[in-house]
Each structure stands twice: as C-alpha cells, then as structure tokens.
GROMACS .gro file of C-alpha atoms in nm:
model
  369
    1MET     CA    1  17.165  11.394   7.299
    2ARG     CA    2  17.057  11.670   7.538
    3VAL     CA    3  16.928  11.619   7.891
    4THR     CA    4  16.619  11.834   7.927
    5ARG     CA    5  16.485  11.750   8.273
    6LEU     CA    6  16.569  11.567   8.597
    7ARG     CA    7  16.314  11.481   8.862
    8LEU     CA    8  16.439  11.328   9.186
    9ARG     CA    9  16.307  11.208   9.518
   10ASN     CA   10  16.495  11.131   9.840
   11PHE     CA   11  16.840  11.178   9.692
   12ARG     CA   12  17.099  11.300   9.947
   13SER     CA   13  16.979  11.638  10.077
   14TYR     CA   14  16.683  11.657   9.837
   15GLU     CA   15  16.340  11.542   9.945
   16GLN     CA   16  16.228  11.621   9.592
   17ALA     CA   17  16.330  11.844   9.304
   18ASP     CA   18  16.234  11.902   8.943
   19VAL     CA   19  16.512  12.061   8.737
   20ARG     CA   20  16.516  12.172   8.373
   21LEU     CA   21  16.856  12.216   8.212
   22GLY     CA   22  16.974  12.459   7.950
   23GLU     CA   23  17.031  12.350   7.593
   24ARG     CA   24  17.401  12.433   7.623
   25MET     CA   25  17.502  12.570   7.961
   26THR     CA   26  17.349  12.551   8.309
   27VAL     CA   27  17.520  12.726   8.601
   28VAL     CA   28  17.423  12.616   8.952
   29SER     CA   29  17.513  12.860   9.229
   30GLY     CA   30  17.489  12.842   9.606
   31ARG     CA   31  17.694  12.846   9.922
   32ASN     CA   32  17.912  12.555  10.026
   33GLY     CA   33  17.698  12.270  10.156
   34ALA     CA   34  17.381  12.389   9.985
   35GLY     CA   35  17.344  12.076   9.770
   36LYS     CA   36  17.514  12.171   9.440
   37SER     CA   37  17.737  11.862   9.429
   38ASN     CA   38  17.441  11.643   9.521
   39LEU     CA   39  17.254  11.769   9.214
   40LEU     CA   40  17.546  11.682   8.985
   41GLU     CA   41  17.571  11.339   9.148
   42ALA     CA   42  17.199  11.284   9.087
   43LEU     CA   43  17.243  11.367   8.718
   44TYR     CA   44  17.534  11.124   8.695
   45PHE     CA   45  17.342  10.853   8.882
   46ALA     CA   46  17.044  10.895   8.648
   47CYS     CA   47  17.269  10.862   8.341
   48THR     CA   48  17.476  10.565   8.459
   49GLY     CA   49  17.291  10.390   8.742
   50ARG     CA   50  17.576  10.445   8.988
   51SER     CA   51  17.729  10.717   9.205
   52CYS     CA   52  18.034  10.917   9.103
   53ARG     CA   53  18.120  10.997   9.465
   54THR     CA   54  18.088  10.681   9.672
   55ALA     CA   55  18.104  10.305   9.642
   56ASN     CA   56  17.856  10.276   9.930
   57GLU     CA   57  17.540  10.381   9.753
   58ARG     CA   58  17.335  10.368  10.073
   59GLU     CA   59  17.484  10.713  10.130
   60VAL     CA   60  17.273  10.865   9.849
   61LEU     CA   61  16.949  10.781  10.030
   62ARG     CA   62  16.808  11.081  10.212
   63PHE     CA   63  16.811  11.036  10.588
   64GLY     CA   64  16.486  10.880  10.705
   65ALA     CA   65  16.372  10.777  10.356
   66ASP     CA   66  16.324  10.424  10.220
   67VAL     CA   67  16.378  10.458   9.845
   68VAL     CA   68  16.552  10.683   9.592
   69ARG     CA   69  16.386  10.758   9.261
   70LEU     CA   70  16.541  10.945   8.970
   71GLU     CA   71  16.369  11.027   8.640
   72LEU     CA   72  16.564  11.181   8.355
   73TRP     CA   73  16.447  11.296   8.013
   74ALA     CA   74  16.677  11.352   7.717
   75ARG     CA   75  16.625  11.432   7.351
   76ASP     CA   76  16.825  11.332   7.046
   77ALA     CA   77  16.767  11.415   6.679
   78ASP     CA   78  16.485  11.162   6.650
   79ALA     CA   79  16.298  11.133   6.977
   80GLU     CA   80  16.274  11.197   7.349
   81HIS     CA   81  16.404  10.925   7.582
   82ALA     CA   82  16.323  10.857   7.946
   83VAL     CA   83  16.554  10.694   8.201
   84THR     CA   84  16.432  10.582   8.544
   85VAL     CA   85  16.641  10.463   8.837
   86GLY     CA   86  16.486  10.322   9.152
   87PHE     CA   87  16.712  10.230   9.441
   88GLN     CA   88  16.628  10.076   9.778
   89PRO     CA   89  16.914   9.955  10.001
   90GLY     CA   90  16.934   9.579  10.010
   91GLU     CA   91  16.735   9.540   9.688
   92PRO     CA   92  16.844   9.525   9.322
   93LYS     CA   93  16.823   9.857   9.140
   94HIS     CA   94  16.528   9.907   8.909
   95LEU     CA   95  16.661  10.050   8.582
   96ARG     CA   96  16.441  10.140   8.287
   97VAL     CA   97  16.507  10.308   7.953
   98ASP     CA   98  16.204  10.418   7.753
   99ASP     CA   99  15.990  10.214   7.994
  100ALA     CA  100  16.180   9.890   7.923
  101PRO     CA  101  16.382   9.724   8.202
  102VAL     CA  102  16.759   9.703   8.146
  103GLU     CA  103  17.034   9.528   8.338
  104ARG     CA  104  17.287   9.812   8.297
  105LEU     CA  105  17.222  10.169   8.183
  106THR     CA  106  17.571  10.190   8.038
  107ASP     CA  107  17.481   9.925   7.779
  108SER     CA  108  17.193  10.133   7.642
  109GLU     CA  109  17.250  10.371   7.353
  110ALA     CA  110  16.925  10.551   7.438
  111ARG     CA  111  17.073  10.714   7.748
  112PRO     CA  112  17.295  11.025   7.759
  113LEU     CA  113  17.671  10.989   7.782
  114VAL     CA  114  17.812  11.178   8.079
  115SER     CA  115  18.149  11.298   8.209
  116VAL     CA  116  18.213  11.445   8.553
  117PHE     CA  117  18.479  11.662   8.715
  118LEU     CA  118  18.480  11.659   9.095
  119PRO     CA  119  18.754  11.788   9.326
  120ASP     CA  120  18.757  11.439   9.483
  121ARG     CA  121  18.834  11.287   9.143
  122LEU     CA  122  19.192  11.410   9.163
  123GLU     CA  123  19.253  11.054   9.281
  124LEU     CA  124  19.222  10.960   8.915
  125VAL     CA  125  19.562  11.128   8.873
  126SER     CA  126  19.712  11.083   9.219
  127GLY     CA  127  19.555  10.759   9.337
  128ALA     CA  128  19.595  10.387   9.269
  129PRO     CA  129  19.639  10.253   8.913
  130ALA     CA  130  19.312  10.055   8.940
  131LEU     CA  131  19.119  10.385   8.933
  132ARG     CA  132  19.281  10.485   8.605
  133ARG     CA  133  19.231  10.142   8.449
  134GLY     CA  134  18.864  10.147   8.544
  135HIS     CA  135  18.817  10.496   8.403
  136LEU     CA  136  18.994  10.404   8.079
  137ASP     CA  137  18.770  10.101   8.035
  138GLN     CA  138  18.461  10.321   8.087
  139VAL     CA  139  18.579  10.548   7.806
  140ILE     CA  140  18.626  10.243   7.581
  141ALA     CA  141  18.272  10.127   7.657
  142ALA     CA  142  18.131  10.472   7.584
  143LEU     CA  143  18.326  10.512   7.260
  144TRP     CA  144  18.270  10.156   7.133
  145PRO     CA  145  17.963  10.004   7.303
  146ALA     CA  146  18.017   9.673   7.125
  147ARG     CA  147  18.349   9.634   7.310
  148SER     CA  148  18.204   9.695   7.656
  149GLY     CA  149  18.200   9.323   7.733
  150THR     CA  150  18.575   9.276   7.685
  151ARG     CA  151  18.667   9.393   8.035
  152ARG     CA  152  18.394   9.180   8.193
  153ALA     CA  153  18.513   8.875   7.998
  154TYR     CA  154  18.872   8.938   8.108
  155ALA     CA  155  18.765   8.982   8.471
  156ALA     CA  156  18.569   8.655   8.458
  157ALA     CA  157  18.865   8.464   8.313
  158LEU     CA  158  19.098   8.620   8.571
  159ALA     CA  159  18.865   8.514   8.853
  160GLN     CA  160  18.858   8.158   8.718
  161ARG     CA  161  19.238   8.140   8.690
  162ASN     CA  162  19.280   8.281   9.042
  163ALA     CA  163  19.030   8.027   9.177
  164LEU     CA  164  19.224   7.748   9.007
  165ILE     CA  165  19.552   7.875   9.154
  166ALA     CA  166  19.392   7.875   9.499
  167GLY     CA  167  19.271   7.521   9.437
  168VAL     CA  168  19.618   7.403   9.332
  169ARG     CA  169  19.772   7.562   9.642
  170ALA     CA  170  19.516   7.387   9.861
  171GLY     CA  171  19.564   7.053   9.687
  172ARG     CA  172  19.208   7.050   9.550
  173ALA     CA  173  19.296   7.100   9.182
  174SER     CA  174  19.559   7.005   8.927
  175ARG     CA  175  19.800   7.235   8.744
  176ALA     CA  176  19.700   7.054   8.426
  177SER     CA  177  19.402   7.288   8.384
  178LEU     CA  178  19.610   7.607   8.398
  179PRO     CA  179  19.716   7.619   8.028
  180ALA     CA  180  19.352   7.635   7.916
  181TRP     CA  181  19.285   7.933   8.144
  182ASP     CA  182  19.614   8.093   8.043
  183ALA     CA  183  19.493   8.080   7.682
  184GLU     CA  184  19.149   8.224   7.765
  185LEU     CA  185  19.292   8.498   7.987
  186ALA     CA  186  19.547   8.585   7.719
  187ARG     CA  187  19.281   8.602   7.447
  188GLN     CA  188  19.063   8.841   7.643
  189GLY     CA  189  19.365   9.028   7.780
  190LEU     CA  190  19.513   9.101   7.440
  191ALA     CA  191  19.181   9.245   7.319
  192LEU     CA  192  19.164   9.465   7.628
  193MET     CA  193  19.522   9.585   7.584
  194ARG     CA  194  19.458   9.675   7.220
  195ASP     CA  195  19.144   9.871   7.311
  196ARG     CA  196  19.330  10.061   7.582
  197ALA     CA  197  19.624  10.139   7.355
  198GLU     CA  198  19.393  10.261   7.079
  199VAL     CA  199  19.186  10.490   7.297
  200VAL     CA  200  19.492  10.647   7.464
  201GLU     CA  201  19.654  10.705   7.126
  202ARG     CA  202  19.339  10.891   7.018
  203LEU     CA  203  19.329  11.094   7.340
  204ARG     CA  204  19.699  11.180   7.346
  205PRO     CA  205  19.704  11.478   7.103
  206ARG     CA  206  19.377  11.615   7.239
  207PHE     CA  207  19.509  11.593   7.596
  208PHE     CA  208  19.826  11.777   7.493
  209ALA     CA  209  19.631  12.059   7.326
  210HIS     CA  210  19.394  12.114   7.621
  211ALA     CA  211  19.669  12.088   7.880
  212GLU     CA  212  19.879  12.350   7.704
  213ALA     CA  213  19.579  12.579   7.657
  214LEU     CA  214  19.498  12.557   8.029
  215GLY     CA  215  19.856  12.634   8.127
  216LEU     CA  216  20.000  12.288   8.203
  217ALA     CA  217  20.315  12.365   8.006
  218GLU     CA  218  20.640  12.174   7.944
  219GLU     CA  219  20.531  11.879   7.732
  220PRO     CA  220  20.220  11.753   7.911
  221ALA     CA  221  20.148  11.392   7.813
  222VAL     CA  222  19.921  11.099   7.886
  223ALA     CA  223  20.048  10.750   7.812
  224TYR     CA  224  19.939  10.388   7.837
  225ARG     CA  225  20.187  10.162   8.013
  226PRO     CA  226  20.084   9.796   7.971
  227ARG     CA  227  20.234   9.540   8.206
  228SER     CA  228  20.286   9.296   7.917
  229SER     CA  229  20.482   9.353   7.597
  230ALA     CA  230  20.303   9.066   7.420
  231ALA     CA  231  20.194   9.127   7.061
  232SER     CA  232  19.976   8.815   7.038
  233ALA     CA  233  19.757   8.602   7.261
  234GLU     CA  234  20.011   8.322   7.232
  235GLU     CA  235  20.288   8.548   7.363
  236LEU     CA  236  20.076   8.663   7.655
  237ALA     CA  237  19.982   8.302   7.737
  238ALA     CA  238  20.352   8.214   7.737
  239GLU     CA  239  20.424   8.502   7.977
  240LEU     CA  240  20.150   8.376   8.210
  241ALA     CA  241  20.285   8.021   8.197
  242GLU     CA  242  20.636   8.144   8.274
  243ARG     CA  243  20.507   8.318   8.588
  244THR     CA  244  20.297   8.028   8.713
  245PRO     CA  245  20.543   7.933   8.992
  246SER     CA  246  20.538   8.285   9.137
  247ASP     CA  247  20.158   8.302   9.099
  248LEU     CA  248  20.125   7.978   9.294
  249GLU     CA  249  20.352   8.119   9.562
  250ARG     CA  250  20.148   8.442   9.589
  251GLY     CA  251  19.810   8.278   9.543
  252PHE     CA  252  19.692   8.500   9.256
  253THR     CA  253  19.774   8.610   8.900
  254GLY     CA  254  20.038   8.881   8.914
  255HIS     CA  255  20.076   8.955   8.543
  256GLY     CA  256  19.844   9.089   8.276
  257PRO     CA  257  19.626   9.390   8.187
  258HIS     CA  258  19.488   9.406   8.542
  259ARG     CA  259  19.831   9.550   8.631
  260ASP     CA  260  19.842   9.810   8.351
  261GLU     CA  261  19.900  10.180   8.420
  262LEU     CA  262  19.789  10.511   8.271
  263THR     CA  263  20.040  10.789   8.339
  264PHE     CA  264  20.025  11.169   8.332
  265ARG     CA  265  20.354  11.349   8.285
  266ARG     CA  266  20.489  11.701   8.262
  267ALA     CA  267  20.849  11.779   8.170
  268GLY     CA  268  20.911  11.405   8.178
  269ARG     CA  269  20.803  11.371   8.543
  270ASP     CA  270  20.509  11.169   8.670
  271LEU     CA  271  20.238  11.403   8.798
  272ARG     CA  272  20.117  11.136   9.040
  273ALA     CA  273  20.439  11.163   9.238
  274TYR     CA  274  20.575  11.505   9.148
  275GLY     CA  275  20.278  11.716   9.041
  276SER     CA  276  20.121  11.984   9.257
  277ARG     CA  277  19.751  11.972   9.333
  278GLY     CA  278  19.695  12.247   9.077
  279GLN     CA  279  19.885  12.055   8.807
  280GLN     CA  280  19.694  11.736   8.886
  281ARG     CA  281  19.369  11.930   8.864
  282LEU     CA  282  19.462  12.064   8.519
  283ALA     CA  283  19.566  11.716   8.403
  284LEU     CA  284  19.231  11.569   8.508
  285LEU     CA  285  19.039  11.850   8.341
  286SER     CA  286  19.246  11.813   8.022
  287LEU     CA  287  19.178  11.438   8.015
  288LEU     CA  288  18.803  11.487   8.050
  289LEU     CA  289  18.798  11.753   7.777
  290ALA     CA  290  19.001  11.525   7.549
  291GLU     CA  291  18.754  11.242   7.611
  292ARG     CA  292  18.465  11.478   7.541
  293GLU     CA  293  18.611  11.569   7.202
  294GLU     CA  294  18.686  11.208   7.111
  295LEU     CA  295  18.336  11.095   7.205
  296ALA     CA  296  18.192  11.380   6.998
  297ALA     CA  297  18.399  11.265   6.701
  298GLY     CA  298  18.331  10.895   6.750
  299ARG     CA  299  17.966  10.899   6.860
  300GLY     CA  300  17.850  11.220   6.692
  301GLU     CA  301  17.762  11.391   7.020
  302PRO     CA  302  17.972  11.500   7.319
  303PRO     CA  303  17.874  11.375   7.664
  304LEU     CA  304  17.693  11.586   7.918
  305MET     CA  305  17.975  11.756   8.108
  306LEU     CA  306  17.930  11.795   8.485
  307LEU     CA  307  18.184  12.024   8.653
  308ASP     CA  308  18.178  12.077   9.027
  309ASP     CA  309  18.356  12.386   9.159
  310VAL     CA  310  18.591  12.380   8.861
  311MET     CA  311  18.645  12.758   8.853
  312SER     CA  312  18.756  12.811   9.213
  313GLU     CA  313  19.126  12.733   9.154
  314LEU     CA  314  19.156  12.872   8.800
  315ASP     CA  315  19.274  13.224   8.726
  316SER     CA  316  19.065  13.452   8.504
  317GLY     CA  317  19.249  13.360   8.184
  318ARG     CA  318  19.202  12.988   8.235
  319ARG     CA  319  18.836  13.040   8.324
  320GLU     CA  320  18.784  13.221   7.995
  321ARG     CA  321  18.960  12.947   7.797
  322LEU     CA  322  18.762  12.671   7.967
  323MET     CA  323  18.431  12.844   7.904
  324ALA     CA  324  18.523  12.895   7.538
  325VAL     CA  325  18.579  12.519   7.504
  326LEU     CA  326  18.257  12.430   7.684
  327ARG     CA  327  18.045  12.673   7.485
  328ALA     CA  328  18.190  12.559   7.154
  329GLY     CA  329  17.960  12.257   7.160
  330GLY     CA  330  17.780  12.010   7.380
  331GLN     CA  331  17.591  12.049   7.706
  332SER     CA  332  17.746  12.140   8.040
  333VAL     CA  333  17.635  12.187   8.400
  334LEU     CA  334  17.876  12.356   8.637
  335THR     CA  335  17.854  12.465   8.997
  336THR     CA  336  17.994  12.771   9.168
  337THR     CA  337  17.970  12.961   9.494
  338ASP     CA  338  18.002  13.289   9.302
  339LEU     CA  339  17.851  13.363   8.960
  340ALA     CA  340  18.124  13.619   8.904
  341HIS     CA  341  18.371  13.330   8.871
  342VAL     CA  342  18.190  13.201   8.560
  343PRO     CA  343  18.264  13.405   8.246
  344GLY     CA  344  17.949  13.455   8.042
  345ALA     CA  345  17.714  13.343   8.320
  346GLU     CA  346  17.497  13.646   8.245
  347ALA     CA  347  17.439  13.541   7.881
  348ALA     CA  348  17.078  13.501   7.773
  349ASP     CA  349  17.123  13.138   7.667
  350VAL     CA  350  17.266  13.030   8.005
  351VAL     CA  351  17.021  12.875   8.251
  352ARG     CA  352  17.102  12.985   8.607
  353LEU     CA  353  16.980  12.788   8.906
  354ALA     CA  354  17.017  12.880   9.273
  355ILE     CA  355  17.042  12.609   9.539
  356ALA     CA  356  16.981  12.654   9.910
  357ASP     CA  357  16.927  12.394  10.182
  358GLY     CA  358  16.869  12.109   9.940
  359ALA     CA  359  16.613  12.291   9.726
  360VAL     CA  360  16.624  12.440   9.378
  361LEU     CA  361  16.489  12.784   9.453
  362GLN     CA  362  16.491  13.002   9.141
  363ALA     CA  363  16.685  13.132   8.848
  364ALA     CA  364  16.978  13.322   8.992
  365GLU     CA  365  17.043  13.663   8.849
  366PRO     CA  366  17.411  13.750   8.800
  367GLU     CA  367  17.551  14.006   9.039
  368ALA     CA  368  17.604  14.355   8.910
  369ALA     CA  369  17.961  14.442   8.823
   0.00000   0.00000   0.00000
C-alpha cells in the first residue's frame, strides 16, 4: 500500500497543508524548526490514530485552534483507501476508514502500515523496558493482526489480578479467587510470550545483517529475555502461585510477561548501558529496517518508512548503504536540513518538498555540486 496524499488542518505548526508523496521516495528539506518533524508526525498520526512523539496529544493541536483534522489517502493493488482522524481535546477521537467509523485504526487492514525513526526514539534502546515491550507488541499486531488482542487480554487479566491482590491486602477479598486469575493470566501470558519469542527470532538475522552493513560491528544482536521460563500455561500459573506472598506484600503482580525485556548487544555488551549514542542510533535503525523486511515478507508490503534527520550523524558510506536499502523497495519519507546529505536526492523519481515556517512551499531543487 502506498500513501498518495495527506491533507491536514491545525496540526502543530500547520494551519493547513496538502501534501502529495512520491511513489518510492520523498525528501523533505528545511531549516531546523521549520516543521519537518511535525509533517512526519502528522503522517504517523493519520496512519495509527496516535502521536509518535508525545503521550499528551493536546500538544499536536495548533495554538489557538479547537480541532485537528487529518485526511490520508493510500492505494493498494485493488483500490484507493481513505483514512480520517478528527481530534478535539477532551473528546473521543473520530476515526474513519473508507468512510466507516472504527474504534482503532491499528485494527484495520485498509490503512497503511508505518514505521518511524526519530532522534527521540533512541529511548527505545536506552530507556525503560516497557518501551521495548510496547514496541514489540506493536510489531506483532502489524505482522499478525489476528493476534493483536492478546496483549489487551493479558493487560485486562493483569489488572483484575492486581485489583484482587489489593482487595486481599485491604481485607475486602479472599485469596480463594487468586488461582482462577492465575490460570487466566498464565493462559494469556503464555500466548504473549510465544508471540514475542517468534517475532524476535524472525527479526534476529535481519537485524544482524543490517547492523553489520551500517557499521555496528562485533556481533550485533537483538534478543528476547522473558521473565518466566515456563513452557506451558500450567507452569506459568504455578510460578504466579509461588510468588503470591511477595505479590501480596508489594501490592501488585511482580512476575510475568509484563516484566519481559528486549536487549540489544554488541560484542556481548548491552547497548543500553554500554553503547554510545551513535551505536544506539544504529541499533534502532537496524531494528526498524529488520521489521520493515519482515513485514514485507509477512504482509506482502513493507510499511511506510518515516525517517527524521537520519542522515545527520551518518558518514557518507553509511548514507549510501541506507539509501540503497530504502530504494530497494517500499515507500519512504525522510527529512534533512541539507539535500546534499541525501544520496540520490536529485533523482527524477524522488519527490522533493521544501518546508518553511509551517508551510509546504514548493519542490526543492537539489543544490549544485
């Protein structure tokens, strides 16, 4: 599926804009602060119904405006699809796909898949494990839409068990109900663990290949580290039961897939603790490229790739290798402050957009060598 057009109103610095993307590659240039990142965020928001930059979505509303509206058009082999997102602070979002209301855009197969690289997303490598778990579960949902409910079911069972633990601690409930919730949490948890293990095993060789190609040498690796070693729901339920006294002491469930970890390593050392910013950046980029390939293989089409300022910290050789990967297939939008940093930006099939002061001005001609 290819995104052909985005129309937006009152999003961040944009009062309004109407943008048409290239079939393969779109390069967005402009000075720092011009609104390039905001345009990528708008594309992501239109594809997913949420921001890739903030949990406080009031921030995406243009100052002085009342409502955000995003309209996105995309085409697959059979038809054109339209996605609409309306957002007003304090009100539920209005999400529509092909003019039909939906509860979540991510559950619809008639919307484009999307992947985003932002400098701020280095927290996916360096930050808390919950960020990596959440990202991994998003990849599972994109790769296998039918499994997207597993995480929600696990979260619901976890909330119920935690509420029961709180009730037992307060003397309002009996421990006799805990085994039933142990069994339900274990059933959903084992399914989630298996999905996570499977997707990381698929990503592992692709991550290695991209990391080496981009210069992250010395055995780069991504690995899934589950908190539990259970091979069955019964074993996981037994582990939960064994830890019930400590859970009652803490007041919450301290064991299970909600404590899993995804690690990035180089030369046997954890990049979260021992990697430089540059190494963490390459690890994140390698992960996203690996996911892009796996989604292309599993879903028949790679996601729209959004890359914000990805070239600024890469040397010329790595820029060339990255562009070769991006141009080999799929659709990409990348931002830059200098077109000279983007190999092949002058090619006839590349759409070039210039951004200034929150407006899409014109096609930007590459600078003369």
